Amino acid sequence: MSDRTCAHIESVTTIKQPQQLECAECVKIGSNWVHLRTCQTCGVTLCCDSSPRRHASAHARTTTHPVIASAQPGEQWLYCYPDDAFAEY
Ligand SMILES: [Zn+2]
Ligand SMILES: [Zn+2]
Ligand SMILES: [Zn+2]
């Protein structure tokens, strides 16, 4: 993977960790998810684009919160939706 960062990612100084290892929106509707991502603006944990509902990217679009972190145990990376930028930490 490339390590192409952006101003949004650089402005993240403390990584927000997931409060719970579940998608807040999938839980409400009884859906399933594949992987989890945590929004670095508001801290909500939602599901990835491999999940049927893609709640994390929907959240990024509707709120314009740009950066998510992987909430998967052992994964340490950030992704910015508007810039399609990725960085490990
Ligand atoms: Zn960015
Ligand atoms: Zn979800
Ligand atoms: Zn958010």
mmCIF file of C-alpha atoms and ligand atoms in Angstrom:
data_model
loop_
_atom_site.group_PDB
_atom_site.id
_atom_site.type_symbol
_atom_site.label_atom_id
_atom_site.label_comp_id
_atom_site.label_asym_id
_atom_site.label_seq_id
_atom_site.Cartn_x
_atom_site.Cartn_y
_atom_site.Cartn_z
ATOM 1 C CA MET A 1 0.000 0.000 0.000
ATOM 2 C CA SER A 2 1.176 3.526 -0.634
ATOM 3 C CA ASP A 3 1.903 5.932 2.173
ATOM 4 C CA ARG A 4 0.351 9.042 0.694
ATOM 5 C CA THR A 5 -0.806 11.264 3.514
ATOM 6 C CA CYS A 6 -2.744 14.542 3.496
ATOM 7 C CA ALA A 7 -3.494 17.540 5.711
ATOM 8 C CA HIS A 8 -6.493 15.777 7.283
ATOM 9 C CA ILE A 9 -4.412 12.790 8.333
ATOM 10 C CA GLU A 10 -1.579 15.018 9.510
ATOM 11 C CA SER A 11 -4.009 16.913 11.747
ATOM 12 C CA VAL A 12 -4.895 13.694 13.620
ATOM 13 C CA THR A 13 -2.609 13.790 16.650
ATOM 14 C CA THR A 14 -4.355 11.296 18.952
ATOM 15 C CA ILE A 15 -5.910 8.257 17.320
ATOM 16 C CA LYS A 16 -9.490 7.716 18.474
ATOM 17 C CA GLN A 17 -9.909 4.063 19.392
ATOM 18 C CA PRO A 18 -13.250 2.236 19.053
ATOM 19 C CA GLN A 19 -15.597 2.423 22.041
ATOM 20 C CA GLN A 20 -17.140 -0.918 21.090
ATOM 21 C CA LEU A 21 -16.150 -3.458 18.449
ATOM 22 C CA GLU A 22 -19.434 -3.237 16.580
ATOM 23 C CA CYS A 23 -20.990 -1.037 13.902
ATOM 24 C CA ALA A 24 -23.326 1.426 15.642
ATOM 25 C CA GLU A 25 -25.688 1.503 12.623
ATOM 26 C CA CYS A 26 -25.678 -2.215 11.832
ATOM 27 C CA VAL A 27 -26.584 -2.987 15.444
ATOM 28 C CA LYS A 28 -29.699 -0.779 15.124
ATOM 29 C CA ILE A 29 -30.971 -2.550 12.007
ATOM 30 C CA GLY A 30 -29.716 -6.061 12.771
ATOM 31 C CA SER A 31 -27.260 -6.134 9.869
ATOM 32 C CA ASN A 32 -23.793 -7.666 9.701
ATOM 33 C CA TRP A 33 -20.400 -6.157 8.979
ATOM 34 C CA VAL A 34 -17.010 -7.350 7.760
ATOM 35 C CA HIS A 35 -14.503 -4.878 9.201
ATOM 36 C CA LEU A 36 -14.823 -1.853 11.455
ATOM 37 C CA ARG A 37 -13.568 1.710 11.116
ATOM 38 C CA THR A 38 -13.555 4.529 13.669
ATOM 39 C CA CYS A 39 -14.285 8.122 12.578
ATOM 40 C CA GLN A 40 -11.455 10.369 13.741
ATOM 41 C CA THR A 41 -13.700 13.430 13.917
ATOM 42 C CA CYS A 42 -16.523 12.180 16.156
ATOM 43 C CA GLY A 43 -15.295 8.750 17.293
ATOM 44 C CA VAL A 44 -18.195 6.663 15.990
ATOM 45 C CA THR A 45 -17.316 3.112 14.895
ATOM 46 C CA LEU A 46 -18.936 1.936 11.654
ATOM 47 C CA CYS A 47 -18.503 -0.768 9.029
ATOM 48 C CA CYS A 48 -16.145 -0.797 6.041
ATOM 49 C CA ASP A 49 -16.801 -0.861 2.294
ATOM 50 C CA SER A 50 -16.612 -4.663 2.217
ATOM 51 C CA SER A 51 -19.684 -4.730 4.469
ATOM 52 C CA PRO A 52 -23.161 -4.772 2.917
ATOM 53 C CA ARG A 53 -24.202 -1.362 4.308
ATOM 54 C CA ARG A 54 -20.906 0.536 4.079
ATOM 55 C CA HIS A 55 -21.814 2.747 6.995
ATOM 56 C CA ALA A 56 -18.351 4.320 7.408
ATOM 57 C CA SER A 57 -18.209 5.740 3.882
ATOM 58 C CA ALA A 58 -21.862 6.835 4.113
ATOM 59 C CA HIS A 59 -21.002 8.639 7.350
ATOM 60 C CA ALA A 60 -17.991 10.337 5.712
ATOM 61 C CA ARG A 61 -20.170 11.525 2.818
ATOM 62 C CA THR A 62 -23.069 12.839 4.879
ATOM 63 C CA THR A 63 -21.024 14.439 7.686
ATOM 64 C CA THR A 64 -17.862 15.346 5.701
ATOM 65 C CA HIS A 65 -15.795 13.789 8.483
ATOM 66 C CA PRO A 66 -12.776 12.875 6.331
ATOM 67 C CA VAL A 67 -10.556 10.467 8.269
ATOM 68 C CA ILE A 68 -11.202 6.998 9.652
ATOM 69 C CA ALA A 69 -8.887 4.589 11.455
ATOM 70 C CA SER A 70 -9.096 0.838 11.209
ATOM 71 C CA ALA A 71 -10.806 -0.564 14.299
ATOM 72 C CA GLN A 72 -9.523 -4.067 13.567
ATOM 73 C CA PRO A 73 -7.253 -5.418 16.303
ATOM 74 C CA GLY A 74 -3.643 -5.304 15.135
ATOM 75 C CA GLU A 75 -4.287 -2.855 12.278
ATOM 76 C CA GLN A 76 -2.819 0.614 12.690
ATOM 77 C CA TRP A 77 -3.690 2.821 9.783
ATOM 78 C CA LEU A 78 -5.668 5.922 8.854
ATOM 79 C CA TYR A 79 -7.579 6.625 5.659
ATOM 80 C CA CYS A 80 -8.881 9.927 4.280
ATOM 81 C CA TYR A 81 -11.953 9.637 2.045
ATOM 82 C CA PRO A 82 -11.784 12.956 0.133
ATOM 83 C CA ASP A 83 -8.069 12.584 -0.632
ATOM 84 C CA ASP A 84 -7.999 8.782 -0.960
ATOM 85 C CA ALA A 85 -4.919 8.970 1.278
ATOM 86 C CA PHE A 86 -3.566 6.262 3.519
ATOM 87 C CA ALA A 87 -1.066 6.262 6.363
ATOM 88 C CA GLU A 88 0.161 3.702 8.850
ATOM 89 C CA TYR A 89 0.993 4.772 12.370
HETATM 90 ZN ZN ZN B 1 -7.409 14.366 3.502
HETATM 91 ZN ZN ZN B 2 -22.672 -0.885 9.472
HETATM 92 ZN ZN ZN B 3 -17.739 11.182 12.298
#
